[in-house]
Coordinates of N, CA, C and O in Angstrom, one line a residue:
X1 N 30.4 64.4 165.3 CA 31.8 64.1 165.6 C 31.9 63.2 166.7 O 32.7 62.2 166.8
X2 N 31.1 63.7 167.8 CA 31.1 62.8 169.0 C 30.6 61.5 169.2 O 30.9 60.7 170.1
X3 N 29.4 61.4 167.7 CA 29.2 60.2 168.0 C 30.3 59.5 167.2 O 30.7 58.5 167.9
X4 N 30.9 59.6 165.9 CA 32.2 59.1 165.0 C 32.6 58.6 166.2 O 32.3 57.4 166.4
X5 N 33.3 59.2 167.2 CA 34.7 59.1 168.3 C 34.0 57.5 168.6 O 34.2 56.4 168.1
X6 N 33.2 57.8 169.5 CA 32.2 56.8 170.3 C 32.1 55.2 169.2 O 32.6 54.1 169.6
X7 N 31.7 55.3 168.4 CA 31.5 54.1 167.1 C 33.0 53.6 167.0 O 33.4 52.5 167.2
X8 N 33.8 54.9 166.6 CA 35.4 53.8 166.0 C 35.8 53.0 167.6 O 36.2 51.8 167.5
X9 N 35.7 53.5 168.9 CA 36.6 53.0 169.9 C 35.3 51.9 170.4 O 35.7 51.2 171.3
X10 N 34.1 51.8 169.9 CA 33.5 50.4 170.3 C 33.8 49.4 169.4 O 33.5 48.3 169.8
X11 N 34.5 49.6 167.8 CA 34.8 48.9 166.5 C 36.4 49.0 167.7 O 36.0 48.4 168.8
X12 N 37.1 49.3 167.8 CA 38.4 49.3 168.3 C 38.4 48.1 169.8 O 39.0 47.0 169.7
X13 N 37.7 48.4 170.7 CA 37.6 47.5 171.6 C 36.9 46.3 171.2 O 37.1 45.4 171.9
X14 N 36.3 46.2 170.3 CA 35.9 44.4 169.9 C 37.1 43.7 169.0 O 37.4 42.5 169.2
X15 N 37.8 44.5 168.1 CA 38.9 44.1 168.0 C 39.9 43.6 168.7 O 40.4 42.5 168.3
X16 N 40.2 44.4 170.1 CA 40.9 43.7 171.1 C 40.5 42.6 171.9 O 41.2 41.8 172.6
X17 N 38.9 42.8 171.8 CA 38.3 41.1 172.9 C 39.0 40.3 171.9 O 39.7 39.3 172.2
X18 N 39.0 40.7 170.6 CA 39.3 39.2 170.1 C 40.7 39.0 169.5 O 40.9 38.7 168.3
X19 N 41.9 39.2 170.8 CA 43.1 39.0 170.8 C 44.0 39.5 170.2 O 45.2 39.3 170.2
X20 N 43.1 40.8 169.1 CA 44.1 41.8 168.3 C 45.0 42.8 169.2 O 44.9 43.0 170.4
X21 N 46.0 43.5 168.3 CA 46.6 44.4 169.0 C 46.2 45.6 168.0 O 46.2 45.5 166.8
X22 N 45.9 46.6 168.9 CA 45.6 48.1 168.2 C 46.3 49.2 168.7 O 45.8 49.9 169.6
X23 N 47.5 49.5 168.1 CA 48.1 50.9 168.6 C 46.9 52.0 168.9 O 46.0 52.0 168.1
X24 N 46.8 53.0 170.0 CA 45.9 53.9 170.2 C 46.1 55.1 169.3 O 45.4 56.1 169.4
X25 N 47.3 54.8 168.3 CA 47.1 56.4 167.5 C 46.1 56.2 166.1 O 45.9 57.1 165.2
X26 N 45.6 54.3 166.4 CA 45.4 54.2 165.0 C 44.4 54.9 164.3 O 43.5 55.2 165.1
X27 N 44.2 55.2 163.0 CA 43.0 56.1 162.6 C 41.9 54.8 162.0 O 42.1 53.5 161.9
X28 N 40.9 55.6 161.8 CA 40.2 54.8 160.9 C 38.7 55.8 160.5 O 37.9 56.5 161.1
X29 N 38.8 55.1 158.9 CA 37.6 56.1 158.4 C 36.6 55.8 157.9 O 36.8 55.4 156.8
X30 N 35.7 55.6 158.2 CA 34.1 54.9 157.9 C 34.1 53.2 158.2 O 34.5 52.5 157.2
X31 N 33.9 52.9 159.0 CA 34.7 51.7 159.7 C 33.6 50.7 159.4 O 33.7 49.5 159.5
X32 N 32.3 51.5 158.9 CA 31.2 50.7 158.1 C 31.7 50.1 156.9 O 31.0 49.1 156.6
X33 N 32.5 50.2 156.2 CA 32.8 49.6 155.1 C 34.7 48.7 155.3 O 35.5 48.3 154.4
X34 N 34.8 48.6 156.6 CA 35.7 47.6 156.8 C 35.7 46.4 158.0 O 35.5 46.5 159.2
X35 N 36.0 45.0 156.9 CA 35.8 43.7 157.7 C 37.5 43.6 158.1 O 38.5 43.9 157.5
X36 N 37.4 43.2 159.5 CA 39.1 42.7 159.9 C 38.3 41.2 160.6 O 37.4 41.1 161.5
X37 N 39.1 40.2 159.7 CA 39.0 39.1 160.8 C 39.9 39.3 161.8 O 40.7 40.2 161.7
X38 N 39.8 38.5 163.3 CA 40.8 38.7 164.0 C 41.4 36.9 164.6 O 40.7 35.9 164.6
X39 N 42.8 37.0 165.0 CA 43.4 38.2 165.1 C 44.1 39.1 164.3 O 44.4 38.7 163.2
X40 N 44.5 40.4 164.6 CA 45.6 41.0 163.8 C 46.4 41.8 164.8 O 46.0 41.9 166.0
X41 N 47.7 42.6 164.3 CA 48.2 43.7 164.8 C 48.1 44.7 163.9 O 48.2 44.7 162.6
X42 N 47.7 45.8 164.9 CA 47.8 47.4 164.1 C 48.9 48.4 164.5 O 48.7 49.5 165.0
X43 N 50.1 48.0 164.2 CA 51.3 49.1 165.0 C 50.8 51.1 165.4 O 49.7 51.8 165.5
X44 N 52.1 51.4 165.4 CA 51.5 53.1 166.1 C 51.5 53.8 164.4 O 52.2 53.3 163.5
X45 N 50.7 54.8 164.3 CA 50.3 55.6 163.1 C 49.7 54.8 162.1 O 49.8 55.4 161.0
X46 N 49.1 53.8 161.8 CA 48.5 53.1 161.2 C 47.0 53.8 160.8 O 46.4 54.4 161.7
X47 N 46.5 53.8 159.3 CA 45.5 54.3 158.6 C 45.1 53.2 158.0 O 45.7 52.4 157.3
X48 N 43.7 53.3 158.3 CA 42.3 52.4 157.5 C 41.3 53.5 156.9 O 40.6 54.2 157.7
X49 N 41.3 53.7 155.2 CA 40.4 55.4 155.2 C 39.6 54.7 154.1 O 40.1 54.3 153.0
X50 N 38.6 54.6 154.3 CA 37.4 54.3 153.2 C 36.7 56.1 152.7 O 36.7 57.2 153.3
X51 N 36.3 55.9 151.6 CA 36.0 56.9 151.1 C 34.7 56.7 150.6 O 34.8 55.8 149.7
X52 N 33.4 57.1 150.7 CA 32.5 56.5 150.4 C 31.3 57.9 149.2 O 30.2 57.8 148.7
X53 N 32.2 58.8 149.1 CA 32.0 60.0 148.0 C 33.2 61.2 148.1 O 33.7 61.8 149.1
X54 N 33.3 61.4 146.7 CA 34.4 62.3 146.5 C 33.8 63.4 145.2 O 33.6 63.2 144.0
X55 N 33.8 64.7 146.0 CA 33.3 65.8 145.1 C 34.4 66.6 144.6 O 35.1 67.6 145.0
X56 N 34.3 65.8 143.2 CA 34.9 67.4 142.4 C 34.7 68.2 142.3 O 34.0 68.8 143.1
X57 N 35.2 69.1 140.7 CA 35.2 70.6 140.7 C 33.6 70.7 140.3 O 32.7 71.5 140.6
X58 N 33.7 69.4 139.3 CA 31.4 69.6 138.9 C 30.5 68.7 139.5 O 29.3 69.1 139.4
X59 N 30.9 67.3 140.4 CA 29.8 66.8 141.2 C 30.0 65.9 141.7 O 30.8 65.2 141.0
X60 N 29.6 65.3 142.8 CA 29.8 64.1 144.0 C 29.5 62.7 143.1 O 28.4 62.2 142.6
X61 N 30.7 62.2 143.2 CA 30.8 60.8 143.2 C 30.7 59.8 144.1 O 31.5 59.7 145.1
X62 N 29.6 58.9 143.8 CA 29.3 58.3 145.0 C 30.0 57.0 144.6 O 30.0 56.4 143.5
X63 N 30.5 56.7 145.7 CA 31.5 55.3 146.0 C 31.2 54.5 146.8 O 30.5 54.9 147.7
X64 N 31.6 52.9 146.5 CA 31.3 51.7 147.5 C 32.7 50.7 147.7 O 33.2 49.8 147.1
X65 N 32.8 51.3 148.5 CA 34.5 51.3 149.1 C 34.2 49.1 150.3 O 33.4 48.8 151.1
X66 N 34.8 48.6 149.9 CA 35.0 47.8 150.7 C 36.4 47.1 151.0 O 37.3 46.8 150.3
X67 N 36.4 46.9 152.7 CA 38.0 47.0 152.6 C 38.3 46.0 154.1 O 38.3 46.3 155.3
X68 N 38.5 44.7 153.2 CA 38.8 43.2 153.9 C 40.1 42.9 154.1 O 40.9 42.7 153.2
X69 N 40.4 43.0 155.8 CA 41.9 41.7 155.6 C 41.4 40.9 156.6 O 40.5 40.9 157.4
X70 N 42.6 39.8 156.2 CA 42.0 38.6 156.9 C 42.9 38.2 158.2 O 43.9 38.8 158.5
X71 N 42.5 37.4 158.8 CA 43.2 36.7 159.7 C 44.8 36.9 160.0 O 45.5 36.9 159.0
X72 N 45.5 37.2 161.2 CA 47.3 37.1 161.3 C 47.9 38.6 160.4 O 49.0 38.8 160.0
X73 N 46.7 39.5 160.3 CA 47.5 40.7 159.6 C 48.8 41.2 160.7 O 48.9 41.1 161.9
X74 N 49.5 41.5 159.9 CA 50.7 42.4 161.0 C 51.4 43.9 160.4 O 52.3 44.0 159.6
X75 N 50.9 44.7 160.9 CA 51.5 46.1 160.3 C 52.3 46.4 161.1 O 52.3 45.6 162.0
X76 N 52.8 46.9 161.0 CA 54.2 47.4 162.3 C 54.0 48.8 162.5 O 53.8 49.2 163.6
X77 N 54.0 49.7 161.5 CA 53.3 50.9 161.6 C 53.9 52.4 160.4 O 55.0 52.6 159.8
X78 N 53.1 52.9 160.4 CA 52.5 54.2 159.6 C 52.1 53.0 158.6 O 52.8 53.2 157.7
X79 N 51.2 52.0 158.3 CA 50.4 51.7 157.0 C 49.3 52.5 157.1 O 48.6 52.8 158.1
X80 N 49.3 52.9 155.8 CA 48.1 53.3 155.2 C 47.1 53.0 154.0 O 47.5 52.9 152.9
X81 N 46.0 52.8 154.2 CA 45.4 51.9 152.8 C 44.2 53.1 152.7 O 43.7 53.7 153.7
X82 N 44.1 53.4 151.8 CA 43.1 53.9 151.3 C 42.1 53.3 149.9 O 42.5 53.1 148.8
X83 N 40.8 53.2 150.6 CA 40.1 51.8 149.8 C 38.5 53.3 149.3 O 37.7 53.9 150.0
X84 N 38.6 53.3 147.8 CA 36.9 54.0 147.9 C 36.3 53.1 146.5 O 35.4 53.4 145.7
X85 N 37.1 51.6 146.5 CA 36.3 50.4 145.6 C 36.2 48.9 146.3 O 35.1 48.5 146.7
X86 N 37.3 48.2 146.4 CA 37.8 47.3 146.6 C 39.4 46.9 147.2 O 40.3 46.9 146.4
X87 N 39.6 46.6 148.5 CA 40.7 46.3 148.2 C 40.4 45.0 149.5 O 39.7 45.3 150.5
X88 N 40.9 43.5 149.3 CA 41.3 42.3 150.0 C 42.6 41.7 150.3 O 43.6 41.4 149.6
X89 N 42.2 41.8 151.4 CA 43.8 41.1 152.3 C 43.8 40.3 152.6 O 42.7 39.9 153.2
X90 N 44.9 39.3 152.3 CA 44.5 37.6 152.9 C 45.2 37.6 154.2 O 45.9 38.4 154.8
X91 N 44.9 36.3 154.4 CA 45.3 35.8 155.8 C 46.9 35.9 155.5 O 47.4 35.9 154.4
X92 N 47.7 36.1 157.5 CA 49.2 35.9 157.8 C 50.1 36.9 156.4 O 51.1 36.7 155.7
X93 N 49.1 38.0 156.4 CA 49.8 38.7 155.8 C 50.8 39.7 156.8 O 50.4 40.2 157.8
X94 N 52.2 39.7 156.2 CA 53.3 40.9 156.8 C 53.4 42.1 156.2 O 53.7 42.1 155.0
X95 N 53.1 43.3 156.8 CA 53.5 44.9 156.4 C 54.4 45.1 157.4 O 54.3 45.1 158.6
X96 N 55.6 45.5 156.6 CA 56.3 46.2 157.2 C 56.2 47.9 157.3 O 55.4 48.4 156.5
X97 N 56.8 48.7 158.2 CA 56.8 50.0 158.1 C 56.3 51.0 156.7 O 56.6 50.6 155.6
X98 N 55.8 52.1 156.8 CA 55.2 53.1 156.2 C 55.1 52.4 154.2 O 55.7 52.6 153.2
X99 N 54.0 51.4 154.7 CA 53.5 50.9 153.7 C 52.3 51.3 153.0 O 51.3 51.0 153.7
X100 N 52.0 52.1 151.9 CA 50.8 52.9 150.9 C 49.9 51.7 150.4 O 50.7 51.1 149.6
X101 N 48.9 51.1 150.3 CA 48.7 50.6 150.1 C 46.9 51.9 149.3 O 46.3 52.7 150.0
X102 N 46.7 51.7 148.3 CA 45.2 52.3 147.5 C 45.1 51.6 146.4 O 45.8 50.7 145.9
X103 N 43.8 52.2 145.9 CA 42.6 51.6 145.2 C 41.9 52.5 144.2 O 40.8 52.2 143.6
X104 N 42.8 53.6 144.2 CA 42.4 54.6 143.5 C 43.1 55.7 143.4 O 44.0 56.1 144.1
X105 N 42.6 56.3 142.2 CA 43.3 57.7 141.3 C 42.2 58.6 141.0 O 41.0 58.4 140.9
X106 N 42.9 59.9 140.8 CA 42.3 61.0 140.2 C 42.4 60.8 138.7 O 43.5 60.5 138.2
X107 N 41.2 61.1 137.9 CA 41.1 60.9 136.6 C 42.1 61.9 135.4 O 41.9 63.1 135.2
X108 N 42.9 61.2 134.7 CA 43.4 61.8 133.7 C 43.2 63.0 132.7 O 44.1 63.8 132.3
X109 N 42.0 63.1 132.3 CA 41.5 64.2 131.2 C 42.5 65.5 131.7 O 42.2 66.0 132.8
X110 N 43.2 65.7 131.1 CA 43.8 66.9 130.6 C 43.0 68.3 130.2 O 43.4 69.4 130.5
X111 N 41.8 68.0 129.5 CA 41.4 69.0 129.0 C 40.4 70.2 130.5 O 40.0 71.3 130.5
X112 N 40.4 69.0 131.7 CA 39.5 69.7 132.8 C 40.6 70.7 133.3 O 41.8 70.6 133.0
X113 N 40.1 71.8 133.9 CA 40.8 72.8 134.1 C 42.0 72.4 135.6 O 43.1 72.9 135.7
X114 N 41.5 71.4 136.5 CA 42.5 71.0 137.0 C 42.1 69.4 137.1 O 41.0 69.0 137.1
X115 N 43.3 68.5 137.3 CA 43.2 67.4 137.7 C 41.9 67.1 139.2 O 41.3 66.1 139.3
X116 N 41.9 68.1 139.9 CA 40.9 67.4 140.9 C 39.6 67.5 140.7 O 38.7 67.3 141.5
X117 N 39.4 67.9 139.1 CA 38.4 68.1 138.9 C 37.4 66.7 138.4 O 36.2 66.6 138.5
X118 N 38.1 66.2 138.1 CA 38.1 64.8 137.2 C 37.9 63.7 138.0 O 39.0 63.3 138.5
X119 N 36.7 62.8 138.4 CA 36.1 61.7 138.7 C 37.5 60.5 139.6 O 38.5 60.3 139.0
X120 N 37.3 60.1 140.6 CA 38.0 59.4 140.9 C 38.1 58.0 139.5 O 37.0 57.9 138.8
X121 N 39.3 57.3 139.1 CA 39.5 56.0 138.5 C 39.4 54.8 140.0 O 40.3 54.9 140.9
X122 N 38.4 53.8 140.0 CA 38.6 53.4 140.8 C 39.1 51.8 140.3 O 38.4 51.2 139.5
X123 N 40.3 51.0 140.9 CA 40.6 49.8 140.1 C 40.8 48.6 141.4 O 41.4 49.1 142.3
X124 N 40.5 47.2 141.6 CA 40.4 46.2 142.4 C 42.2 46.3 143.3 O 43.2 46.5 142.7
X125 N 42.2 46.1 144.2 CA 43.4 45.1 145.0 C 43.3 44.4 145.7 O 42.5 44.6 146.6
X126 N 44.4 43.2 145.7 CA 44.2 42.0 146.0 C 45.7 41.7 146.0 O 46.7 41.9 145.3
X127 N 45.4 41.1 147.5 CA 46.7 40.7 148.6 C 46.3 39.4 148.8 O 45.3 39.2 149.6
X128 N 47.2 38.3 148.1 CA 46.5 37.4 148.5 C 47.5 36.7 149.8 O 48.5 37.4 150.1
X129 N 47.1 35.4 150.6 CA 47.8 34.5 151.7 C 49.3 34.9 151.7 O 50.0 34.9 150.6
X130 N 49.7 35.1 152.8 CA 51.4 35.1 153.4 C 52.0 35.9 152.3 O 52.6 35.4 151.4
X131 N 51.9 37.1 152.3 CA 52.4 38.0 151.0 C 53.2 38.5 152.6 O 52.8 38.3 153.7
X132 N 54.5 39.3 152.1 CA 54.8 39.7 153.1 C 55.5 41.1 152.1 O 56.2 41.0 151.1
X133 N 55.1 42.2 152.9 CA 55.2 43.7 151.9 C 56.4 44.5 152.8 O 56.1 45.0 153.9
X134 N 57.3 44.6 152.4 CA 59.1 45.9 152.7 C 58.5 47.0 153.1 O 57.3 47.2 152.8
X135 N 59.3 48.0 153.7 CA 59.6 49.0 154.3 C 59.5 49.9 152.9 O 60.2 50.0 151.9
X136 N 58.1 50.9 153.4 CA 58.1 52.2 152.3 C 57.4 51.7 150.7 O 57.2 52.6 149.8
X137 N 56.9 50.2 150.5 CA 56.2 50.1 149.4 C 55.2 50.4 149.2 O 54.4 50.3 150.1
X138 N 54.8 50.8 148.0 CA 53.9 51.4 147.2 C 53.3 50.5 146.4 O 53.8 50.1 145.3
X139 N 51.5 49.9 147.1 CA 50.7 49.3 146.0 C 49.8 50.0 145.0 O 49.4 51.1 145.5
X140 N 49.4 50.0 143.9 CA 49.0 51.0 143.2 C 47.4 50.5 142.2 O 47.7 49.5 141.5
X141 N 46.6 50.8 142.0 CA 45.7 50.5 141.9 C 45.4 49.4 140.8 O 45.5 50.0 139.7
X142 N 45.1 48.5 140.7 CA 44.6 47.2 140.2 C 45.8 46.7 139.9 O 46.3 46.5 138.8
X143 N 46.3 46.3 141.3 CA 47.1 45.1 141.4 C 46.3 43.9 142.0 O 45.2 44.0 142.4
X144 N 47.6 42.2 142.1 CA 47.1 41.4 142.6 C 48.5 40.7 142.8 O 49.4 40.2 142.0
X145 N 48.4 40.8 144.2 CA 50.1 40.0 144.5 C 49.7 38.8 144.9 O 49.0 38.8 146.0
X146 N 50.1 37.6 144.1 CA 50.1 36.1 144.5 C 50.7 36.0 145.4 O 51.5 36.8 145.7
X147 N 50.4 34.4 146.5 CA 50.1 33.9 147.6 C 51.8 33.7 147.9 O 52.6 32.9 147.2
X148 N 52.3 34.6 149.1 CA 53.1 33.9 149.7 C 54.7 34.9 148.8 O 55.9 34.5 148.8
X149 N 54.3 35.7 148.2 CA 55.0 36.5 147.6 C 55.7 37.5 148.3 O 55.4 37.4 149.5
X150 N 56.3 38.2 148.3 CA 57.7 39.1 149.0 C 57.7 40.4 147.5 O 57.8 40.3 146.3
X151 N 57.5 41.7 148.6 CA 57.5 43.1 147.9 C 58.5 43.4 148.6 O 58.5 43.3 149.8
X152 N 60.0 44.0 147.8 CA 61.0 44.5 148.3 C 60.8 45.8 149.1 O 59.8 46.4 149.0
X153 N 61.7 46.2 149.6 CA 61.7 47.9 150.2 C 61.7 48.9 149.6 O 62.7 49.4 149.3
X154 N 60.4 49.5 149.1 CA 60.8 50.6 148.1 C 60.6 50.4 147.0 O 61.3 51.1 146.2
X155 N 59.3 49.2 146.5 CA 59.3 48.7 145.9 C 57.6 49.5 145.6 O 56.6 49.7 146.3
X156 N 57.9 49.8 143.8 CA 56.2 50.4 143.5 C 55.6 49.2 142.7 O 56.0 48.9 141.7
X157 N 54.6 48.6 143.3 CA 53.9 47.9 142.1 C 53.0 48.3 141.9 O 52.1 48.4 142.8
X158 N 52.7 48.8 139.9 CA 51.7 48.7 139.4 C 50.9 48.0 138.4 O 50.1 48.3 137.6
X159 N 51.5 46.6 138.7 CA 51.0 45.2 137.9 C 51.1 44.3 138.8 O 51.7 44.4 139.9
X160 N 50.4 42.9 138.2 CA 50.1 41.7 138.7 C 51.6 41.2 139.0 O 52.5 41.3 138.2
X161 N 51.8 40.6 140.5 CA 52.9 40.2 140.7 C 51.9 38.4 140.8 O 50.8 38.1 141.2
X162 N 53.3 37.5 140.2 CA 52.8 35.8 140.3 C 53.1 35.7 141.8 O 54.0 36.3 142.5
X163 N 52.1 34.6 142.3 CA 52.4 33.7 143.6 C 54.0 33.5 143.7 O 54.6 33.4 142.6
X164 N 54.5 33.4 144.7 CA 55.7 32.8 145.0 C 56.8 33.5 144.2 O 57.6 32.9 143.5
X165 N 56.7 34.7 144.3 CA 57.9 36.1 143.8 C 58.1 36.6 144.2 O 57.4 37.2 145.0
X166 N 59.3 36.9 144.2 CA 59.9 38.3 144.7 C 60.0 39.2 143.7 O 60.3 38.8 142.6
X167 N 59.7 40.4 143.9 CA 59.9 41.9 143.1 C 60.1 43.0 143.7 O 59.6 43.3 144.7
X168 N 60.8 43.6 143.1 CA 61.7 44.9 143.4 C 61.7 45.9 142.5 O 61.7 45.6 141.3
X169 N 61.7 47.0 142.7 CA 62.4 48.0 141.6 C 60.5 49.4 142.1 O 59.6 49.4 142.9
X170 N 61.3 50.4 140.7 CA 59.9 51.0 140.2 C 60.2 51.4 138.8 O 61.1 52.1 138.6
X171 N 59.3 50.8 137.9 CA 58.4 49.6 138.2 C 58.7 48.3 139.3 O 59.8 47.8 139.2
X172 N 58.1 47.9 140.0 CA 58.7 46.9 140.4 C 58.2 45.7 139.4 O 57.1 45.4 138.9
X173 N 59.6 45.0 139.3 CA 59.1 43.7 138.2 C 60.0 41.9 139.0 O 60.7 41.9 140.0
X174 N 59.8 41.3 138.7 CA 60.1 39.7 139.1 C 61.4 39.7 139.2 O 62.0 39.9 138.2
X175 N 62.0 39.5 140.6 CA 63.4 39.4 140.2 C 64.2 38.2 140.4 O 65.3 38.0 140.1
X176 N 62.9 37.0 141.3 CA 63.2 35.6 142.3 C 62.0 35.1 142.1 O 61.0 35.8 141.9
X177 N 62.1 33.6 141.9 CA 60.7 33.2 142.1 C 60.7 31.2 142.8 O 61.3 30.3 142.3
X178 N 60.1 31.1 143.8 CA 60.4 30.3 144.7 C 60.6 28.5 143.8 O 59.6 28.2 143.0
X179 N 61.3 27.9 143.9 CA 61.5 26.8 143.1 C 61.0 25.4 144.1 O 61.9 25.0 144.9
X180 N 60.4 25.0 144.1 CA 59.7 23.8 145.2 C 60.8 22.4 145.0 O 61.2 21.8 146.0
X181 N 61.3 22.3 143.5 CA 62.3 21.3 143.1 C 63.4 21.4 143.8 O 64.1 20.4 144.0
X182 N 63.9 23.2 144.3 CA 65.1 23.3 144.5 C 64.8 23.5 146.3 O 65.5 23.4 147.2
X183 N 63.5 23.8 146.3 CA 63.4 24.3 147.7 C 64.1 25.7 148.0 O 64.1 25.9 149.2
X184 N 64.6 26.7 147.0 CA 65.1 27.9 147.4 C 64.6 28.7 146.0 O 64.0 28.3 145.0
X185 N 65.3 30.4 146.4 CA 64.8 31.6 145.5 C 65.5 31.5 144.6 O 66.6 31.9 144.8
X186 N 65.1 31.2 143.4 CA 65.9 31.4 142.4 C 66.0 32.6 141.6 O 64.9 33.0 141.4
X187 N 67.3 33.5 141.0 CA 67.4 34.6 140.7 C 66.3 34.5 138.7 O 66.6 33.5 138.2
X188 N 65.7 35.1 138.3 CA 64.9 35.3 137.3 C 65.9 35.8 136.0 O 65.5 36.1 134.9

């Protein structure tokens, strides 16, 4: 345990030589399987949780969790990502407040006596450049929000959102999509 402590706050202080900001409540879980370019900000309550095996009701699933953001991240705070496949963040990306971001599900079969019994589903995400994510949204496993795209508040996506969109709802679906000819958001 003591040595965990010791490892995350020397991964925590090289973060800050290199001009990041790190709230001190932030968590972080197997910090071996997470790259952050820097700089970034980590606001207060912020979660980074890699999962690198998960035992069901009949036997340990072993996982290879990797979990990249890039350059100008900004969380503001309570994000949480939970990564036990893949999940990539691009550069000058914005999180606003108590943002879910995962990479995985408990498996469907019905017939197991309970749902936690059943193998994680694990599916890719992908956050690409200048995506900027609302207050309380929910990413959901094998998504891919194009570059420069806008997730409303409260907004669940569980499909491919295009570059240069706005989407809203749950489902969240396209509701604006940026016009270069017009130079503004046009309604869909």
């Amino acid at each position: 345990m003591l040595k965990n402590i010791i490892k995350k706050r020397i991964y925590l202080r090289k973060l800050k030589r290199e001009k990041s900001i790190i709230h001190k409540s932030i968590e972080i879980r197997k910090e071996q399987y997470i790259e952050i370019s820097s700089p970034i900000y980590l606001g207060e309550g912020c979660k980074l949780l890699c999962w690198d095996e998960y035992s069901s009701g009949k036997n340990i699933q072993k996982l290879k969790p990797s979990l990249k953001i890039g350059e100008n991240f900004h969380a503001t705070r309570d994000f949480v990502c939970q990564c036990a496949g893949k999940i990539s963040i691009g550069n000058n990306v914005l999180v606003a407040s108590n943002v879910f971001i995962i990479d995985f599900n408990h498996g469907k079969n019905p017939v197991e006596k309970n749902y936690l019994d059943n193998d994680l589903e694990v599916s890719e995400v992908y956050i690409e450049d200048g995506v900027w994510i609302g207050n309380s949204a929910i990413i959901l496993p094998g998504v891919r929000i194009g570059e420069k795209s806008i997730i409303a508040a409260g907004a669940v996506v569980s499909h491919e959102v295009p570059p240069y969109s706005i989407v809203a709802g749950n489902p969240a679906r396209v509701i604006k999509k940026y016009c270069f000819e017009q130079m503004a958001w046009i309604k869909e």
